[in-house]
């Protein structure tokens, strides 16, 4: 056996993405380079690591075992690098985080000081919908995830960071005198939903079901930014997290419609697998969050705890 650390890293990425193309993109290498590394790695084993069926790549059971061993080896190498840096008073290594799309308004503020203080950290932050976030956690592809609703089918540790409040949002031209019933509002204006798999969509659908409201014409969009722009343009109304609306509310492009049953309130939570051994850099980040989360909240998010100012309606 004469495999290299680079081959282990390439093979592990292939098992995670199940695609030569995606592995090449994420490792910033060419597809031929990835294929050569996979072939050279495979040549050191008598048992197939992968199979091609049709045009799809599958990881064999043996390949999955080698991938687990590869992850352990890479983690140990990272730990050695961490210990070396620790003797120099530095924290270094790779920190992998998956964040639900609205969480992009949250997570950077909990990362910036930690990453800027520790220049040896390599950060990987994937921003996607809830289904993909949970899948990456299940596949042990990340150290942490940020969600607003805890998944029920995983054994997790979790750390609440701040409240997540969802309000009914409309553009500034919507007329509302406080007397319209919920059904009247949703029958008068088209409803804008996030895509399937979004926690925001689930929250909006559950609210409407609980209120026995059937919506009229509706529009489906794949990001909160797209939803905001659609509301500003007058295409409809939506139930949205407050966290990403501050600028538009303050400059008057959007307004909150105060209706019974809202806001829906959950918590933004940092989660990780309960039995997952955390890497040294992941442990350092968790220690940093536990020590500084109140300070970060007061500095960047205290406005969320207050009732929306008058000019928000």
mmCIF file of N, CA and C in Angstrom, residues 154-266:
data_model
loop_
_atom_site.group_PDB
_atom_site.id
_atom_site.type_symbol
_atom_site.label_atom_id
_atom_site.label_comp_id
_atom_site.label_asym_id
_atom_site.label_seq_id
_atom_site.Cartn_x
_atom_site.Cartn_y
_atom_site.Cartn_z
ATOM 1 N N UNK A 154 -32.780 12.282 14.171
ATOM 2 C CA UNK A 154 -31.360 12.220 14.477
ATOM 3 C C UNK A 154 -31.132 12.451 15.967
ATOM 4 N N UNK A 155 -30.116 11.786 16.496
ATOM 5 C CA UNK A 155 -29.729 12.015 17.900
ATOM 6 C C UNK A 155 -28.691 13.125 17.901
ATOM 7 N N UNK A 156 -29.067 14.269 18.458
ATOM 8 C CA UNK A 156 -28.271 15.479 18.295
ATOM 9 C C UNK A 156 -27.919 16.140 19.615
ATOM 10 N N UNK A 157 -26.871 16.921 19.567
ATOM 11 C CA UNK A 157 -26.616 17.962 20.557
ATOM 12 C C UNK A 157 -27.018 19.279 19.898
ATOM 13 N N UNK A 158 -27.487 20.228 20.701
ATOM 14 C CA UNK A 158 -27.885 21.503 20.095
ATOM 15 C C UNK A 158 -27.649 22.657 21.053
ATOM 16 N N UNK A 159 -27.411 23.807 20.451
ATOM 17 C CA UNK A 159 -27.139 25.018 21.216
ATOM 18 C C UNK A 159 -27.958 26.168 20.627
ATOM 19 N N UNK A 160 -28.986 26.647 21.354
ATOM 20 C CA UNK A 160 -29.780 27.778 20.846
ATOM 21 C C UNK A 160 -28.931 29.041 20.770
ATOM 22 N N UNK A 161 -29.093 29.786 19.660
ATOM 23 C CA UNK A 161 -28.330 31.022 19.476
ATOM 24 C C UNK A 161 -29.217 32.260 19.616
ATOM 25 N N UNK A 162 -30.368 32.268 18.936
ATOM 26 C CA UNK A 162 -31.277 33.411 19.030
ATOM 27 C C UNK A 162 -32.644 33.023 18.499
ATOM 28 N N UNK A 163 -33.628 33.871 18.766
ATOM 29 C CA UNK A 163 -34.991 33.598 18.314
ATOM 30 C C UNK A 163 -35.120 33.778 16.805
ATOM 31 N N UNK A 164 -36.011 32.986 16.226
ATOM 32 C CA UNK A 164 -36.382 33.122 14.825
ATOM 33 C C UNK A 164 -37.872 33.449 14.776
ATOM 34 N N UNK A 165 -38.215 34.670 14.387
ATOM 35 C CA UNK A 165 -39.606 35.112 14.348
ATOM 36 C C UNK A 165 -40.068 35.258 12.899
ATOM 37 N N UNK A 166 -41.228 34.690 12.601
ATOM 38 C CA UNK A 166 -41.796 34.784 11.260
ATOM 39 C C UNK A 166 -43.078 35.604 11.293
ATOM 40 N N UNK A 167 -43.139 36.608 10.405
ATOM 41 C CA UNK A 167 -44.275 37.510 10.313
ATOM 42 C C UNK A 167 -44.886 37.453 8.916
ATOM 43 N N UNK A 168 -46.121 37.937 8.817
ATOM 44 C CA UNK A 168 -46.729 38.155 7.504
ATOM 45 C C UNK A 168 -46.179 39.461 6.955
ATOM 46 N N UNK A 169 -45.634 39.392 5.739
ATOM 47 C CA UNK A 169 -44.941 40.537 5.152
ATOM 48 C C UNK A 169 -45.595 40.924 3.834
ATOM 49 N N UNK A 170 -45.732 42.236 3.627
ATOM 50 C CA UNK A 170 -46.330 42.758 2.396
ATOM 51 C C UNK A 170 -45.529 43.973 1.940
ATOM 52 N N UNK A 171 -45.813 44.446 0.730
ATOM 53 C CA UNK A 171 -45.126 45.668 0.301
ATOM 54 C C UNK A 171 -45.840 46.883 0.885
ATOM 55 N N UNK A 172 -45.218 48.028 0.744
ATOM 56 C CA UNK A 172 -45.679 49.225 1.457
ATOM 57 C C UNK A 172 -47.038 49.722 0.987
ATOM 58 N N UNK A 173 -47.483 49.289 -0.201
ATOM 59 C CA UNK A 173 -48.751 49.776 -0.743
ATOM 60 C C UNK A 173 -49.959 48.998 -0.238
ATOM 61 N N UNK A 174 -49.727 47.862 0.415
ATOM 62 C CA UNK A 174 -50.854 47.076 0.900
ATOM 63 C C UNK A 174 -51.630 47.850 1.958
ATOM 64 N N UNK A 175 -52.920 47.905 1.801
ATOM 65 C CA UNK A 175 -53.777 48.626 2.748
ATOM 66 C C UNK A 175 -54.362 47.638 3.749
ATOM 67 N N UNK A 176 -54.165 47.943 5.034
ATOM 68 C CA UNK A 176 -54.662 47.058 6.086
ATOM 69 C C UNK A 176 -55.059 47.908 7.281
ATOM 70 N N UNK A 177 -56.317 47.806 7.679
ATOM 71 C CA UNK A 177 -56.794 48.652 8.782
ATOM 72 C C UNK A 177 -56.933 47.887 10.090
ATOM 73 N N UNK A 178 -56.506 46.637 10.089
ATOM 74 C CA UNK A 178 -56.592 45.844 11.304
ATOM 75 C C UNK A 178 -57.899 45.118 11.475
ATOM 76 N N UNK A 179 -58.854 45.330 10.574
ATOM 77 C CA UNK A 179 -60.173 44.705 10.705
ATOM 78 C C UNK A 179 -60.343 43.485 9.798
ATOM 79 N N UNK A 180 -59.524 43.407 8.760
ATOM 80 C CA UNK A 180 -59.623 42.262 7.848
ATOM 81 C C UNK A 180 -59.272 40.967 8.573
ATOM 82 N N UNK A 181 -60.056 39.921 8.305
ATOM 83 C CA UNK A 181 -59.734 38.621 8.868
ATOM 84 C C UNK A 181 -58.604 37.984 8.059
ATOM 85 N N UNK A 182 -57.976 36.993 8.672
ATOM 86 C CA UNK A 182 -56.858 36.326 8.005
ATOM 87 C C UNK A 182 -57.281 35.783 6.656
ATOM 88 N N UNK A 183 -58.456 35.146 6.590
ATOM 89 C CA UNK A 183 -58.936 34.570 5.330
ATOM 90 C C UNK A 183 -59.109 35.653 4.268
ATOM 91 N N UNK A 184 -59.551 36.825 4.686
ATOM 92 C CA UNK A 184 -59.773 37.914 3.727
ATOM 93 C C UNK A 184 -58.443 38.373 3.129
ATOM 94 N N UNK A 185 -57.418 38.477 3.962
ATOM 95 C CA UNK A 185 -56.114 38.937 3.484
ATOM 96 C C UNK A 185 -55.547 37.961 2.459
ATOM 97 N N UNK A 186 -55.616 36.674 2.789
ATOM 98 C CA UNK A 186 -55.021 35.681 1.895
ATOM 99 C C UNK A 186 -55.877 35.424 0.656
ATOM 100 N N UNK A 187 -57.137 35.769 0.710
ATOM 101 C CA UNK A 187 -57.964 35.638 -0.497
ATOM 102 C C UNK A 187 -57.799 36.854 -1.405
ATOM 103 N N UNK A 188 -57.412 37.986 -0.804
ATOM 104 C CA UNK A 188 -57.270 39.227 -1.566
ATOM 105 C C UNK A 188 -55.924 39.310 -2.286
ATOM 106 N N UNK A 189 -54.876 38.737 -1.677
ATOM 107 C CA UNK A 189 -53.530 38.874 -2.239
ATOM 108 C C UNK A 189 -52.919 37.494 -2.512
ATOM 109 N N UNK A 190 -52.205 37.333 -3.627
ATOM 110 C CA UNK A 190 -51.544 36.057 -3.921
ATOM 111 C C UNK A 190 -50.511 35.713 -2.847
ATOM 112 N N UNK A 191 -50.378 34.431 -2.572
ATOM 113 C CA UNK A 191 -49.422 33.964 -1.568
ATOM 114 C C UNK A 191 -48.129 33.515 -2.243
ATOM 115 N N UNK A 192 -47.016 33.887 -1.645
ATOM 116 C CA UNK A 192 -45.703 33.516 -2.171
ATOM 117 C C UNK A 192 -45.060 32.534 -1.202
ATOM 118 N N UNK A 193 -44.692 31.366 -1.717
ATOM 119 C CA UNK A 193 -44.115 30.307 -0.896
ATOM 120 C C UNK A 193 -42.659 30.069 -1.259
ATOM 121 N N UNK A 194 -41.904 29.567 -0.291
ATOM 122 C CA UNK A 194 -40.589 29.011 -0.573
ATOM 123 C C UNK A 194 -40.759 27.627 -1.197
ATOM 124 N N UNK A 195 -39.624 27.043 -1.654
ATOM 125 C CA UNK A 195 -39.680 25.749 -2.323
ATOM 126 C C UNK A 195 -39.905 24.613 -1.329
ATOM 127 N N UNK A 196 -40.275 23.430 -1.860
ATOM 128 C CA UNK A 196 -40.398 22.229 -1.037
ATOM 129 C C UNK A 196 -39.066 21.953 -0.337
ATOM 130 N N UNK A 197 -39.151 21.564 0.931
ATOM 131 C CA UNK A 197 -37.939 21.284 1.695
ATOM 132 C C UNK A 197 -37.492 22.439 2.555
ATOM 133 N N UNK A 198 -38.106 23.612 2.363
ATOM 134 C CA UNK A 198 -37.750 24.785 3.148
ATOM 135 C C UNK A 198 -38.519 24.792 4.463
ATOM 136 N N UNK A 199 -37.822 25.065 5.573
ATOM 137 C CA UNK A 199 -38.483 25.149 6.875
ATOM 138 C C UNK A 199 -39.461 26.327 6.917
ATOM 139 N N UNK A 200 -39.132 27.413 6.200
ATOM 140 C CA UNK A 200 -40.040 28.564 6.142
ATOM 141 C C UNK A 200 -41.344 28.182 5.467
ATOM 142 N N UNK A 201 -41.265 27.402 4.388
ATOM 143 C CA UNK A 201 -42.484 26.944 3.716
ATOM 144 C C UNK A 201 -43.332 26.079 4.642
ATOM 145 N N UNK A 202 -42.678 25.148 5.354
ATOM 146 C CA UNK A 202 -43.416 24.273 6.275
ATOM 147 C C UNK A 202 -44.138 25.104 7.331
ATOM 148 N N UNK A 203 -43.451 26.106 7.876
ATOM 149 C CA UNK A 203 -44.058 26.955 8.904
ATOM 150 C C UNK A 203 -45.271 27.705 8.350
ATOM 151 N N UNK A 204 -45.147 28.226 7.124
ATOM 152 C CA UNK A 204 -46.247 28.972 6.506
ATOM 153 C C UNK A 204 -47.426 28.045 6.222
ATOM 154 N N UNK A 205 -47.154 26.866 5.689
ATOM 155 C CA UNK A 205 -48.234 25.922 5.379
ATOM 156 C C UNK A 205 -48.945 25.473 6.649
ATOM 157 N N UNK A 206 -48.190 25.183 7.696
ATOM 158 C CA UNK A 206 -48.811 24.759 8.956
ATOM 159 C C UNK A 206 -49.670 25.861 9.559
ATOM 160 N N UNK A 207 -49.199 27.103 9.468
ATOM 161 C CA UNK A 207 -49.982 28.226 9.979
ATOM 162 C C UNK A 207 -51.311 28.338 9.240
ATOM 163 N N UNK A 208 -51.263 28.259 7.917
ATOM 164 C CA UNK A 208 -52.488 28.387 7.122
ATOM 165 C C UNK A 208 -53.457 27.236 7.390
ATOM 166 N N UNK A 209 -52.917 26.030 7.574
ATOM 167 C CA UNK A 209 -53.768 24.883 7.893
ATOM 168 C C UNK A 209 -54.433 25.075 9.249
ATOM 169 N N UNK A 210 -53.653 25.505 10.243
ATOM 170 C CA UNK A 210 -54.194 25.719 11.588
ATOM 171 C C UNK A 210 -55.252 26.819 11.618
ATOM 172 N N UNK A 211 -55.115 27.789 10.715
ATOM 173 C CA UNK A 211 -56.081 28.882 10.643
ATOM 174 C C UNK A 211 -57.239 28.564 9.694
ATOM 175 N N UNK A 212 -57.205 27.337 9.126
ATOM 176 C CA UNK A 212 -58.229 26.903 8.181
ATOM 177 C C UNK A 212 -58.352 27.858 6.999
ATOM 178 N N UNK A 213 -57.184 28.254 6.481
ATOM 179 C CA UNK A 213 -57.138 29.210 5.376
ATOM 180 C C UNK A 213 -56.699 28.494 4.103
ATOM 181 N N UNK A 214 -57.462 28.660 3.057
ATOM 182 C CA UNK A 214 -57.077 28.168 1.742
ATOM 183 C C UNK A 214 -56.611 29.354 0.907
ATOM 184 N N UNK A 215 -55.418 29.236 0.381
ATOM 185 C CA UNK A 215 -54.871 30.365 -0.361
ATOM 186 C C UNK A 215 -55.296 30.299 -1.813
ATOM 187 N N UNK A 216 -55.309 31.487 -2.431
ATOM 188 C CA UNK A 216 -55.628 31.571 -3.849
ATOM 189 C C UNK A 216 -54.391 31.314 -4.690
ATOM 190 N N UNK A 217 -54.233 32.092 -5.744
ATOM 191 C CA UNK A 217 -53.086 31.919 -6.612
ATOM 192 C C UNK A 217 -51.802 32.060 -5.802
ATOM 193 N N UNK A 218 -50.830 31.181 -6.064
ATOM 194 C CA UNK A 218 -49.596 31.270 -5.299
ATOM 195 C C UNK A 218 -48.389 31.137 -6.214
ATOM 196 N N UNK A 219 -47.278 31.678 -5.710
ATOM 197 C CA UNK A 219 -46.018 31.691 -6.438
ATOM 198 C C UNK A 219 -44.988 30.967 -5.574
ATOM 199 N N UNK A 220 -44.132 30.137 -6.202
ATOM 200 C CA UNK A 220 -43.103 29.417 -5.470
ATOM 201 C C UNK A 220 -41.733 29.897 -5.907
ATOM 202 N N UNK A 221 -40.905 30.280 -4.925
ATOM 203 C CA UNK A 221 -39.567 30.791 -5.214
ATOM 204 C C UNK A 221 -38.543 30.059 -4.340
ATOM 205 N N UNK A 222 -37.301 30.068 -4.772
ATOM 206 C CA UNK A 222 -36.300 29.202 -4.147
ATOM 207 C C UNK A 222 -35.364 29.903 -3.164
ATOM 208 N N UNK A 223 -35.615 31.143 -2.831
ATOM 209 C CA UNK A 223 -34.785 31.807 -1.825
ATOM 210 C C UNK A 223 -35.569 32.938 -1.191
ATOM 211 N N UNK A 224 -35.163 33.325 0.026
ATOM 212 C CA UNK A 224 -35.813 34.455 0.697
ATOM 213 C C UNK A 224 -35.564 35.754 -0.047
ATOM 214 N N UNK A 225 -34.386 35.881 -0.663
ATOM 215 C CA UNK A 225 -34.103 37.093 -1.431
ATOM 216 C C UNK A 225 -35.099 37.233 -2.586
ATOM 217 N N UNK A 226 -35.380 36.115 -3.261
ATOM 218 C CA UNK A 226 -36.343 36.151 -4.360
ATOM 219 C C UNK A 226 -37.742 36.489 -3.855
ATOM 220 N N UNK A 227 -38.105 35.933 -2.691
ATOM 221 C CA UNK A 227 -39.413 36.228 -2.102
ATOM 222 C C UNK A 227 -39.523 37.710 -1.761
ATOM 223 N N UNK A 228 -38.464 38.259 -1.157
ATOM 224 C CA UNK A 228 -38.477 39.690 -0.812
ATOM 225 C C UNK A 228 -38.695 40.558 -2.040
ATOM 226 N N UNK A 229 -37.963 40.277 -3.100
ATOM 227 C CA UNK A 229 -38.077 41.093 -4.308
ATOM 228 C C UNK A 229 -39.461 40.961 -4.931
ATOM 229 N N UNK A 230 -40.035 39.764 -4.857
ATOM 230 C CA UNK A 230 -41.383 39.559 -5.404
ATOM 231 C C UNK A 230 -42.417 40.363 -4.619
ATOM 232 N N UNK A 231 -42.261 40.412 -3.294
ATOM 233 C CA UNK A 231 -43.192 41.189 -2.466
ATOM 234 C C UNK A 231 -43.026 42.679 -2.753
ATOM 235 N N UNK A 232 -41.787 43.127 -2.821
ATOM 236 C CA UNK A 232 -41.526 44.540 -3.112
ATOM 237 C C UNK A 232 -42.143 44.937 -4.456
ATOM 238 N N UNK A 233 -42.083 44.019 -5.424
ATOM 239 C CA UNK A 233 -42.632 44.294 -6.760
ATOM 240 C C UNK A 233 -44.149 44.206 -6.804
ATOM 241 N N UNK A 234 -44.780 43.757 -5.702
ATOM 242 C CA UNK A 234 -46.227 43.709 -5.654
ATOM 243 C C UNK A 234 -46.838 42.411 -6.130
ATOM 244 N N UNK A 235 -46.052 41.333 -6.123
ATOM 245 C CA UNK A 235 -46.567 40.052 -6.616
ATOM 246 C C UNK A 235 -47.363 39.281 -5.572
ATOM 247 N N UNK A 236 -47.310 39.700 -4.311
ATOM 248 C CA UNK A 236 -48.075 38.981 -3.308
ATOM 249 C C UNK A 236 -47.557 39.203 -1.909
ATOM 250 N N UNK A 237 -47.987 38.325 -0.991
ATOM 251 C CA UNK A 237 -47.607 38.398 0.413
ATOM 252 C C UNK A 237 -46.999 37.061 0.830
ATOM 253 N N UNK A 238 -46.273 37.069 1.948
ATOM 254 C CA UNK A 238 -45.674 35.826 2.414
ATOM 255 C C UNK A 238 -45.389 35.912 3.906
ATOM 256 N N UNK A 239 -45.270 34.747 4.529
ATOM 257 C CA UNK A 239 -44.811 34.670 5.914
ATOM 258 C C UNK A 239 -43.318 34.410 5.867
ATOM 259 N N UNK A 240 -42.542 35.321 6.459
ATOM 260 C CA UNK A 240 -41.092 35.289 6.318
ATOM 261 C C UNK A 240 -40.381 35.487 7.658
ATOM 262 N N UNK A 241 -39.145 34.961 7.786
ATOM 263 C CA UNK A 241 -38.352 35.222 8.991
ATOM 264 C C UNK A 241 -37.930 36.690 9.060
ATOM 265 N N UNK A 242 -38.051 37.269 10.231
ATOM 266 C CA UNK A 242 -37.691 38.666 10.433
ATOM 267 C C UNK A 242 -36.199 38.910 10.202
ATOM 268 N N UNK A 243 -35.377 37.896 10.454
ATOM 269 C CA UNK A 243 -33.931 38.062 10.454
ATOM 270 C C UNK A 243 -33.377 38.668 9.166
ATOM 271 N N UNK A 244 -34.010 38.381 8.028
ATOM 272 C CA UNK A 244 -33.486 38.870 6.759
ATOM 273 C C UNK A 244 -34.194 40.080 6.205
ATOM 274 N N UNK A 245 -35.013 40.760 7.038
ATOM 275 C CA UNK A 245 -35.871 41.833 6.528
ATOM 276 C C UNK A 245 -35.520 43.221 7.066
ATOM 277 N N UNK A 246 -34.516 43.312 7.885
ATOM 278 C CA UNK A 246 -34.292 44.568 8.613
ATOM 279 C C UNK A 246 -34.149 45.773 7.687
ATOM 280 N N UNK A 247 -33.301 45.672 6.686
ATOM 281 C CA UNK A 247 -33.065 46.822 5.802
ATOM 282 C C UNK A 247 -34.318 47.229 5.057
ATOM 283 N N UNK A 248 -35.044 46.251 4.524
ATOM 284 C CA UNK A 248 -36.253 46.558 3.736
ATOM 285 C C UNK A 248 -37.365 47.131 4.603
ATOM 286 N N UNK A 249 -37.437 46.699 5.864
ATOM 287 C CA UNK A 249 -38.432 47.258 6.774
ATOM 288 C C UNK A 249 -38.060 48.690 7.163
ATOM 289 N N UNK A 250 -36.799 48.926 7.415
ATOM 290 C CA UNK A 250 -36.369 50.256 7.838
ATOM 291 C C UNK A 250 -36.489 51.288 6.719
ATOM 292 N N UNK A 251 -36.231 50.845 5.478
ATOM 293 C CA UNK A 251 -36.333 51.825 4.383
ATOM 294 C C UNK A 251 -37.728 51.897 3.773
ATOM 295 N N UNK A 252 -38.681 51.129 4.331
ATOM 296 C CA UNK A 252 -40.072 51.245 3.918
ATOM 297 C C UNK A 252 -40.458 50.445 2.687
ATOM 298 N N UNK A 253 -39.598 49.608 2.177
ATOM 299 C CA UNK A 253 -39.970 48.788 1.019
ATOM 300 C C UNK A 253 -40.946 47.685 1.398
ATOM 301 N N UNK A 254 -40.835 47.188 2.622
ATOM 302 C CA UNK A 254 -41.715 46.141 3.127
ATOM 303 C C UNK A 254 -42.336 46.578 4.440
ATOM 304 N N UNK A 255 -43.434 45.939 4.794
ATOM 305 C CA UNK A 255 -44.023 46.182 6.104
ATOM 306 C C UNK A 255 -44.607 44.888 6.658
ATOM 307 N N UNK A 256 -44.670 44.831 7.972
ATOM 308 C CA UNK A 256 -45.259 43.683 8.654
ATOM 309 C C UNK A 256 -46.749 43.922 8.829
ATOM 310 N N UNK A 257 -47.532 42.901 8.490
ATOM 311 C CA UNK A 257 -48.982 42.968 8.682
ATOM 312 C C UNK A 257 -49.295 42.245 9.988
ATOM 313 N N UNK A 258 -49.731 42.958 11.025
ATOM 314 C CA UNK A 258 -49.986 42.326 12.329
ATOM 315 C C UNK A 258 -51.302 41.553 12.322
ATOM 316 N N UNK A 259 -51.220 40.229 12.351
ATOM 317 C CA UNK A 259 -52.428 39.406 12.378
ATOM 318 C C UNK A 259 -52.325 38.393 13.509
ATOM 319 N N UNK A 260 -53.483 37.907 13.950
ATOM 320 C CA UNK A 260 -53.555 36.960 15.048
ATOM 321 C C UNK A 260 -52.801 35.673 14.694
ATOM 322 N N UNK A 261 -52.072 35.142 15.673
ATOM 323 C CA UNK A 261 -51.349 33.894 15.464
ATOM 324 C C UNK A 261 -49.910 34.075 15.038
ATOM 325 N N UNK A 262 -49.520 35.300 14.724
ATOM 326 C CA UNK A 262 -48.153 35.590 14.332
ATOM 327 C C UNK A 262 -47.555 36.606 15.303
ATOM 328 N N UNK A 263 -46.262 36.585 15.551
ATOM 329 C CA UNK A 263 -45.274 35.785 14.823
ATOM 330 C C UNK A 263 -45.222 34.317 15.253
ATOM 331 N N UNK A 264 -44.766 33.480 14.344
ATOM 332 C CA UNK A 264 -44.353 32.127 14.694
ATOM 333 C C UNK A 264 -42.931 32.261 15.243
ATOM 334 N N UNK A 265 -42.677 31.666 16.394
ATOM 335 C CA UNK A 265 -41.364 31.825 17.018
ATOM 336 C C UNK A 265 -40.702 30.476 17.249
ATOM 337 N N UNK A 266 -39.508 30.317 16.705
ATOM 338 C CA UNK A 266 -38.666 29.150 16.969
ATOM 339 C C UNK A 266 -37.290 29.678 17.401
#
